CSV table of C-alpha atoms and ligand atoms in Angstrom, one decimal:
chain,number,residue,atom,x,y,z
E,1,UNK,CA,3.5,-27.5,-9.1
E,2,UNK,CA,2.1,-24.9,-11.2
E,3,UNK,CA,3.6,-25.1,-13.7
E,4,UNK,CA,3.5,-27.9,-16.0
E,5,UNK,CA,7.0,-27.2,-19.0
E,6,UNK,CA,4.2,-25.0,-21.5
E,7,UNK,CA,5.2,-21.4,-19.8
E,8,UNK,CA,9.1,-21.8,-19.2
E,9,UNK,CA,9.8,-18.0,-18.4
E,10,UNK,CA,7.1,-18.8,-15.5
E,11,UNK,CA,9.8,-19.9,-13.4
E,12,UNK,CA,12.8,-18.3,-14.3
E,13,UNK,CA,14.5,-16.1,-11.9
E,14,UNK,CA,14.0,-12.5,-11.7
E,15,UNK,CA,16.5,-10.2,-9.4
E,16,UNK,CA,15.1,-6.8,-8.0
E,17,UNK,CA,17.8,-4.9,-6.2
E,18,UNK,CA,19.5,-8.0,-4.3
E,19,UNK,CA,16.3,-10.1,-3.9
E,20,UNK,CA,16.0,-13.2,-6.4
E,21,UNK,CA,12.9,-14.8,-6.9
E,22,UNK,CA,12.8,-18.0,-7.7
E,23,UNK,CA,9.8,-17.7,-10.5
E,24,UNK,CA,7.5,-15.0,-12.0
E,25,UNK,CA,4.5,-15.9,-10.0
E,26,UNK,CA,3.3,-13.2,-7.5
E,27,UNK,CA,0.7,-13.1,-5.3
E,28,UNK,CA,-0.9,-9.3,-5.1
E,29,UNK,CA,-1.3,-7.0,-2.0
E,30,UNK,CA,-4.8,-9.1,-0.8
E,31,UNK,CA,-6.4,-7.6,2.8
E,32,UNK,CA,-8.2,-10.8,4.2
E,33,UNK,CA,-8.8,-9.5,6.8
E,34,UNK,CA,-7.7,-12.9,9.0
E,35,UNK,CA,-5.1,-10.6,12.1
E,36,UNK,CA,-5.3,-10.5,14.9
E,37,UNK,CA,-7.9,-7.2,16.2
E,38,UNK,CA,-4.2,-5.3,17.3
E,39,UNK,CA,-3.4,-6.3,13.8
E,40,UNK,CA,-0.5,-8.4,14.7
E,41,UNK,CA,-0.5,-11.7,12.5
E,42,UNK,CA,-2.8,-14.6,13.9
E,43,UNK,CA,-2.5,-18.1,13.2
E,44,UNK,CA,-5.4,-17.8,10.4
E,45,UNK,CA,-2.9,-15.4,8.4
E,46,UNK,CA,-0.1,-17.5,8.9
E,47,UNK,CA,-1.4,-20.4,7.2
E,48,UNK,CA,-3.3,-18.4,4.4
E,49,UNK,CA,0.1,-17.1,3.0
E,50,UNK,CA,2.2,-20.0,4.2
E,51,UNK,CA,0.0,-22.5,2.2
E,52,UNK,CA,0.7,-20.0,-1.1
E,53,UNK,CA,3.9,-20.4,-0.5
E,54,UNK,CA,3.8,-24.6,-0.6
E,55,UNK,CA,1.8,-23.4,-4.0
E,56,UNK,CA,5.0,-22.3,-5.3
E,57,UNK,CA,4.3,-18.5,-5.4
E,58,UNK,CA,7.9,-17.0,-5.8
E,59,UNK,CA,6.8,-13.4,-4.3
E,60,UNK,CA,3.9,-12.9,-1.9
E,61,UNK,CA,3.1,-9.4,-0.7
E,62,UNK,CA,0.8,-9.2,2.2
E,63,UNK,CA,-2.5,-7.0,2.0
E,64,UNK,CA,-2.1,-3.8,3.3
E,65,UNK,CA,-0.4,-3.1,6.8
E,66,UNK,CA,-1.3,0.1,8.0
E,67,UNK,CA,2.3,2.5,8.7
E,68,UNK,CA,0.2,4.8,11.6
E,69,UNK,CA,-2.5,4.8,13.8
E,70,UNK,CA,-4.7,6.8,11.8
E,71,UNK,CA,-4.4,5.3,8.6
E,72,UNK,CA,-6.3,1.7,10.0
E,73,UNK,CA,-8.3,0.3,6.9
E,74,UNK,CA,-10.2,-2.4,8.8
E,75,UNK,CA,-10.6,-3.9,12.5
E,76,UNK,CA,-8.8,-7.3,11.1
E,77,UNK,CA,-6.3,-5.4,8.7
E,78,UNK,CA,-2.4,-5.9,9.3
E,79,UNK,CA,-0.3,-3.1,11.0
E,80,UNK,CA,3.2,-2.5,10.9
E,81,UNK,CA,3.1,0.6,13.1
E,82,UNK,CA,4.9,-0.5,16.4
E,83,UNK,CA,7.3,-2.7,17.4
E,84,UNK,CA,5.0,-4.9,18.9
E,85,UNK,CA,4.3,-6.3,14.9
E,86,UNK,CA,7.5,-7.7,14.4
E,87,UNK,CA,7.1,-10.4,16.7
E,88,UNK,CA,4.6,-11.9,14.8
E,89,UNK,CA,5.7,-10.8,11.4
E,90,UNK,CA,9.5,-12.2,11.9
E,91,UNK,CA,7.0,-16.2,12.2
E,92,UNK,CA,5.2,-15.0,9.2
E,93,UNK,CA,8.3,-13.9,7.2
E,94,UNK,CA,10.6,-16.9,8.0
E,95,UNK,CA,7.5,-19.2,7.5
E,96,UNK,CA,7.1,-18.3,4.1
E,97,UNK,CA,11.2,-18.2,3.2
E,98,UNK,CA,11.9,-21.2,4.9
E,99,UNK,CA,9.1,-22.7,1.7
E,100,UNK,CA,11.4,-21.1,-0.7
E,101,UNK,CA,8.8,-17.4,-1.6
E,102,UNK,CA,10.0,-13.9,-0.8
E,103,UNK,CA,8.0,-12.3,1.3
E,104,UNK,CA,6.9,-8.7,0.6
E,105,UNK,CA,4.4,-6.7,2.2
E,106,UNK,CA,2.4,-3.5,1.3
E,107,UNK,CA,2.5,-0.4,3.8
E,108,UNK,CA,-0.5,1.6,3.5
E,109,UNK,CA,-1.9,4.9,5.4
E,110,UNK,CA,-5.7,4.6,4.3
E,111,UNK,CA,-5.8,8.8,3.9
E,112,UNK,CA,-9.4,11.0,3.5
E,113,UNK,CA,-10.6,6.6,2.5
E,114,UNK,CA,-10.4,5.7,6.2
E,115,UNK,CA,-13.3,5.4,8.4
E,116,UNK,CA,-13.4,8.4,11.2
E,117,UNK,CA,-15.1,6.0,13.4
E,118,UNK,CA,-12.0,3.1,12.8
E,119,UNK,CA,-9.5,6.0,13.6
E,120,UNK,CA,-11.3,8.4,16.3
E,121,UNK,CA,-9.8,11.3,14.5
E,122,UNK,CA,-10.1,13.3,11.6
E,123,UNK,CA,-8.5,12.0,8.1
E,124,UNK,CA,-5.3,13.5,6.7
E,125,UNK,CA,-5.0,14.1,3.4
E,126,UNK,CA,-3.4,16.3,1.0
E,127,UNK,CA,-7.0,18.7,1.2
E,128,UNK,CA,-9.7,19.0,2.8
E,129,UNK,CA,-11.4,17.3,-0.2
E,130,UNK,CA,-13.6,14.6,1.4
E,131,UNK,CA,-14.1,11.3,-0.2
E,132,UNK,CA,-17.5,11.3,-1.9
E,133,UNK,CA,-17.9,7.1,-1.2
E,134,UNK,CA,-16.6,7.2,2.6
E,135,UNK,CA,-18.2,10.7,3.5
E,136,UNK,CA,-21.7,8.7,2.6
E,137,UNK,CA,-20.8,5.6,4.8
E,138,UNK,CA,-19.6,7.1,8.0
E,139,UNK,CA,-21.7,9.6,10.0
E,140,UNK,CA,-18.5,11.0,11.8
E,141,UNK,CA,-16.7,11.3,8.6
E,142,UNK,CA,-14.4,14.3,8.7
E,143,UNK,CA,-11.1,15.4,6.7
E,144,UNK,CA,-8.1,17.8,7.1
E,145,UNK,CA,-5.6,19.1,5.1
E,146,UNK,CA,-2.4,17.9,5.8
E,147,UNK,CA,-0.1,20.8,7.8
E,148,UNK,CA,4.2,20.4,6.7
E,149,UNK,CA,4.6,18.2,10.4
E,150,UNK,CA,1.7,15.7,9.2
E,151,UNK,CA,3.9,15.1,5.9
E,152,UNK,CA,7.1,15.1,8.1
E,153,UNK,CA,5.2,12.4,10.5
E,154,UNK,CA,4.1,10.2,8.1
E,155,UNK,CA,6.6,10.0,5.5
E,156,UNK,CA,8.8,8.7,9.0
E,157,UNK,CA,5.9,7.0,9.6
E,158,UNK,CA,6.4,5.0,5.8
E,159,UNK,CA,10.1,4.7,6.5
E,160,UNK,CA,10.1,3.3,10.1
E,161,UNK,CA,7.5,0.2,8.7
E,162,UNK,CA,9.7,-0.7,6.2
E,163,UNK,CA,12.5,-1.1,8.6
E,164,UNK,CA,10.6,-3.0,10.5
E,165,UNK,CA,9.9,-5.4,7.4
E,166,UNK,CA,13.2,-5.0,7.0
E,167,UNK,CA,14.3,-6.0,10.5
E,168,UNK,CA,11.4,-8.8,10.5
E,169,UNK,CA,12.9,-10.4,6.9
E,170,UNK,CA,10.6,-8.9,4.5
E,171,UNK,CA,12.3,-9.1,1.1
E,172,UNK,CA,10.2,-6.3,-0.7
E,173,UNK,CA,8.3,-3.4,1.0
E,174,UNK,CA,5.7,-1.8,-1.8
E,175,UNK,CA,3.9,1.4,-1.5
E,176,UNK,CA,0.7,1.5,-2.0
E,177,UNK,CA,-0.2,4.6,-4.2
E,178,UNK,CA,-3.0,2.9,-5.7
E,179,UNK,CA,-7.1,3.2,-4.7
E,180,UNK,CA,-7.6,6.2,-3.7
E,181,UNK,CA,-5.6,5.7,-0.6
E,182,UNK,CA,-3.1,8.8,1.0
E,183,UNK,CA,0.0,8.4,-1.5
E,184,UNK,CA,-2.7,7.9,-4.6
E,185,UNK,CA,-4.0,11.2,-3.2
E,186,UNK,CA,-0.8,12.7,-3.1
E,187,UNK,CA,0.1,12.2,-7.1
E,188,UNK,CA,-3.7,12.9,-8.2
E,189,UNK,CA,-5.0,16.8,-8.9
E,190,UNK,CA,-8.3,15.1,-8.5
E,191,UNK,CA,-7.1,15.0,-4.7
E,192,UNK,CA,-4.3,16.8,-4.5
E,193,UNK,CA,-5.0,21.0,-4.5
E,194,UNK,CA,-2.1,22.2,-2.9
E,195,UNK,CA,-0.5,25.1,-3.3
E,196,UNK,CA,2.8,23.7,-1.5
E,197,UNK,CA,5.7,22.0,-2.4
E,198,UNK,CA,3.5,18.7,-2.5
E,199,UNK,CA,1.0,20.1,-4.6
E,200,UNK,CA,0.8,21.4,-8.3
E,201,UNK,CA,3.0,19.8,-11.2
E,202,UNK,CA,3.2,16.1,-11.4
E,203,UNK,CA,6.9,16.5,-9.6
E,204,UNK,CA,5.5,18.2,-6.7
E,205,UNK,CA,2.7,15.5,-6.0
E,206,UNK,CA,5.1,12.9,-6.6
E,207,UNK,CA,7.7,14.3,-3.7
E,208,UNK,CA,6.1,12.5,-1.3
E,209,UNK,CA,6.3,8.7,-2.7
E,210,UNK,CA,10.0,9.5,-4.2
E,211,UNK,CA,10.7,10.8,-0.6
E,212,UNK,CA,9.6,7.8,1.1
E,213,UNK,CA,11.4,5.9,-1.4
E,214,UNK,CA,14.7,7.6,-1.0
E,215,UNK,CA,14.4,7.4,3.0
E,216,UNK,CA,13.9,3.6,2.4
E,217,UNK,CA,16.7,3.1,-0.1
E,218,UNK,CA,19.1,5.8,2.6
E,219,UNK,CA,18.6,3.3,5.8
E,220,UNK,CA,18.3,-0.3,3.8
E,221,UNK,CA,20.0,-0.9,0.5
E,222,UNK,CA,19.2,-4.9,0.2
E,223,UNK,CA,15.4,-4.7,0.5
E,224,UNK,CA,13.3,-4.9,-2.9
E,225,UNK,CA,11.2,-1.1,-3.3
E,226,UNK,CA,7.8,-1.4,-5.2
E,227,UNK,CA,5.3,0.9,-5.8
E,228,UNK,CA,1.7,0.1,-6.9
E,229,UNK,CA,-0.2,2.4,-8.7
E,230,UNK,CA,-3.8,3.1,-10.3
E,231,UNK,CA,-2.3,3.7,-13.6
E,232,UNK,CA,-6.1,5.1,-14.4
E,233,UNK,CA,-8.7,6.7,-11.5
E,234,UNK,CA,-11.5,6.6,-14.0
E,235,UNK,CA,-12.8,9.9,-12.4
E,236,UNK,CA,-12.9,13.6,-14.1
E,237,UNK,CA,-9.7,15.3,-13.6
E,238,UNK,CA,-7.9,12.6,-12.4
E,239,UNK,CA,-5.0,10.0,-13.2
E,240,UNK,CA,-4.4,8.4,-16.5
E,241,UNK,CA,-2.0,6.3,-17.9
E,242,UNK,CA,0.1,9.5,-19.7
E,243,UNK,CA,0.6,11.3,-16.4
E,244,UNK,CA,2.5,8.0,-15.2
E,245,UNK,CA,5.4,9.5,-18.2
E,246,UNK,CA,6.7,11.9,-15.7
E,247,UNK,CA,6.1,10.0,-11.8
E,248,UNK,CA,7.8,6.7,-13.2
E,249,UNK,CA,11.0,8.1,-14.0
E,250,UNK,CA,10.7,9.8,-10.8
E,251,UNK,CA,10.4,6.7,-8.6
E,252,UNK,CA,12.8,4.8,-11.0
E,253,UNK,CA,15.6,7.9,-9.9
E,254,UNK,CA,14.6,7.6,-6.3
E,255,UNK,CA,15.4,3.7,-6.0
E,256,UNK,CA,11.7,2.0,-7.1
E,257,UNK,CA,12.7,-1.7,-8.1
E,258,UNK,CA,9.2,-2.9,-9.4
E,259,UNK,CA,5.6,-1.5,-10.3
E,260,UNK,CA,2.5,-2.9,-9.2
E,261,UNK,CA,0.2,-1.2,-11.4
E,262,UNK,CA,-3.5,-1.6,-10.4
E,263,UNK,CA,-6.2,0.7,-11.5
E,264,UNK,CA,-9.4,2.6,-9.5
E,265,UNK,CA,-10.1,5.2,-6.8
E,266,UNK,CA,-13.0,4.2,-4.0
E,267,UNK,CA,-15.4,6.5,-6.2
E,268,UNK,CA,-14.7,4.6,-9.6
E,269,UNK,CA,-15.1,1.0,-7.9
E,270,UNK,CA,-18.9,-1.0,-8.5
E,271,UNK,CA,-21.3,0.4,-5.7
E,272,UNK,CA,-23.7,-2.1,-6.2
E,273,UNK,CA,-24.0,-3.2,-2.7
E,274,UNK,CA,-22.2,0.2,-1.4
E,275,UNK,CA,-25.1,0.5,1.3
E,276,UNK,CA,-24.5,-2.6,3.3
E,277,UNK,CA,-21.3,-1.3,4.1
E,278,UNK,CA,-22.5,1.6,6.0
E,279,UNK,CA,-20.7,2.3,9.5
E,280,UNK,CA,-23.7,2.6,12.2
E,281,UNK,CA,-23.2,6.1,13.9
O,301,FMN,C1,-10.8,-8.6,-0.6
O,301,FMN,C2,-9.8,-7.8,-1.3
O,301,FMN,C3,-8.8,-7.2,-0.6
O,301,FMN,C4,-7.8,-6.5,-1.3
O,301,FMN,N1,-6.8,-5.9,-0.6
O,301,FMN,C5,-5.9,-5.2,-1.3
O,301,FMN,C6,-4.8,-4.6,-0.6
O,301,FMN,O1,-4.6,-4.7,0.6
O,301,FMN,N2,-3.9,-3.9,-1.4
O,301,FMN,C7,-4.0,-3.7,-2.7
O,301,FMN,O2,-3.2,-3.1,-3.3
O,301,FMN,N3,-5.0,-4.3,-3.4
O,301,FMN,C8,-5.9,-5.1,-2.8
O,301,FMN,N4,-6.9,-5.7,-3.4
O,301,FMN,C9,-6.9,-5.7,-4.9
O,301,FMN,C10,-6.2,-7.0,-5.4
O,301,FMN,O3,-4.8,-6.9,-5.1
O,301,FMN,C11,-6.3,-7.1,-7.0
O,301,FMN,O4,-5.7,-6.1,-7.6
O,301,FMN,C12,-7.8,-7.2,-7.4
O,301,FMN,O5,-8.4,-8.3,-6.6
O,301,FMN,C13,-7.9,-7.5,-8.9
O,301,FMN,O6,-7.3,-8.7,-9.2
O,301,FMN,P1,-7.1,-9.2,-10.7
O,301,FMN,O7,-6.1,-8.2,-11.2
O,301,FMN,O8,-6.6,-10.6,-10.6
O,301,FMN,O9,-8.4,-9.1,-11.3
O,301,FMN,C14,-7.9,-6.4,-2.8
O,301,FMN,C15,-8.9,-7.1,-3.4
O,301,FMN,C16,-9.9,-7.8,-2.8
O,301,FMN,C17,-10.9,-8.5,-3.5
C-alpha cells in the first residue's frame, strides 16, 4: 500500500458533492492513448486504470474523452460522444469501483488544438484565431469562429457526455479548461475576441464552462463536477493566476466541486521535438 503511517491525511476521506473518496491520492486526466480506434475502451485501457486502482488510487480520472466528433485529440483517444461508449465505459467504471477508486473522467472538445486532418472539418473556436503550434503541423489546418448554434451544440454536447458518465457510473466528470483546448479558449482574451455574450469581461468568457456546469448540476445532482484549469498560459495577453479571482467564484456558484489546476497552452509547451509530430498532408 502506498502509504506506509508517515502521511496520515494521505488517506483520509474527502466528500465532493455525494462522492467519498476513500484517500487523497488522485490519478490526473492522462491520454494513453491505449482505446480502441472508435475510441471505445479496449482491454489495454482497462487494465492500465484497473491496475491503479489495486494501487490504492482513491480517484482516477481518465485522459480526455472527446464530447463531439469534431473535437477528436488522437486516433487512440477516449470518446464519450455516442451511446455506443457506454458499453464499454459501464466495464471500465465498475472495474475500477468494484477495487474500491472513484472513477472520474475528463470530457474534452480539442477546439482551434485539433488536427483538421483527425476531424475532416474545420476547427471551432471562440475566433478565427488559429493556433500558432497546430497551424504549423497540419497542412489542412483551418479555424472558424464559433456561430450562437455551435455554442448551443456543444455546450449539449458537454452535458449529454457527462450523462453518459453518469449513466455508465462515473463518480466525477471534470472539464477540461486547461491546455489550450476549446473551454481554455473560451476564458482566455489571448483566444477569446468576441464581441458576444461569450466574449469580453472575464464573466462573459467564463459563461460557457459555468453553463456546462449548471446543465450538469440541472440533470444529475450526485455526480462530483471538476474543472481543470491552466491557472497560467505563459503567453502575452493571456491567463494568469489573478484572473482565476473572478472565474473561480463563478464555477464555485454554478456547482464546481473540485479544481484541477494545471498550467500551459500548446504554444507555451517545450517544442523541442515539435517537428516529428508533423501530420503528412
Ligand atoms: C502523455 C500525456 C498525456 C496527457 N493527457 C492529459 C489529458 O488527457 N488531460 C489533461 O488534463 N492532462 C493531460 N496530461 C497532463 C497530465 O495530467 C499532467 O498534468 C502532466 O503530466 C504533469 O504532471 P505533473 O504535475 O505530475 O508534473 C497528459 C500528460 C502526458 C505526459
Amino acid at each position: 500500500m502506498i502509504n506506509n503511517g508517515k502521511y496520515p491525511s494521505l488517506s483520509s476521506k474527502q466528500t465532493l458533492n455525494h462522492i467519498t473518496l476513500p484517500n487523497r491520492i488522485v490519478f490526473p486526466p492522462l491520454n494513453v492513448n491505449y482505446a480502441n480506434t472508435d475510441g471505445t475502451v479496449s482491454d489495454k485501457l482497462m487494465k492500465f486504470y484497473t491496475d491503479l486502482a489495486d494501487g490504492g488510487c482513491g480517484l482516477i480520472i481518465t485522459g480526455a474523452a472527446a464530447v463531439s466528433y469534431d473535437s477528436i485529440a488522437s486516433d487512440r483517444g477516449m470518446r464519450i460522444d455516442h451511446d455506443g461508449c457506454v458499453p464499454g465505459l459501464k466495464r471500465l467504471f465498475s472495474g475500477i469501483s468494484r477495487r474500491g477508486s472513484i472513477p472520474g473522467i475528463q470530457l474534452i472538445h480539442c477546439g482551434r488544438q485539433a488536427a483538421n486532418s483527425a476531424t475532416g472539418y474545420d476547427l471551432l473556436a471562440p475566433s478565427a484565431i488559429p493556433c500558432p503550434v497546430m497551424s504549423r503541423l497540419d497542412p489542412a489546418y483551418g479555424v472558424r469562429e464559433m456561430t450562437p448554434d455551435d455554442i448551443r451544440m456543444v455546450r449539449s454536447d458537454f452535458i449529454d457526455a457527462a450523462l453518459r458518465a453518469a449513466d455508465s457510473g462515473a463518480g466525477v466528470v471534470e472539464m477540461h479548461a486547461a491546455h489550450g483546448y476549446l473551454l481554455n479558449e473560451f476564458l482566455s482574451p489571448y483566444s477569446n475576441h468576441r464581441s458576444d455574450g461569450y466574449g469580453g469581461d472575464a464573466y462573459n468568457r467564463a459563461r460557457l464552462v459555468t453553463e456546462i456546469i449548471e446543465g450538469i448540476r440541472d440533470d444529475i445532482s450526485r455526480i462530483a463536477i471538476s474543472v481543470r484549469v491552466s491557472g497560467d498560459e505563459f503567453v502575452d495577453g493571456g491567463l494568469t493566476p489573478p484572473d482565476f479571482e473572478e472565474i473561480i467564484p463563478l464555477f464555485e456558484d454554478a456547482g464546481m466541486d473540485m479544481l484541477n489546476v494545471s498550467a500551459g497552452v500548446y504554444e507555451s509547451f517545450h517544442h523541442d521535438r515539435l517537428e516529428r509530430c508533423r501530420i503528412s498532408a
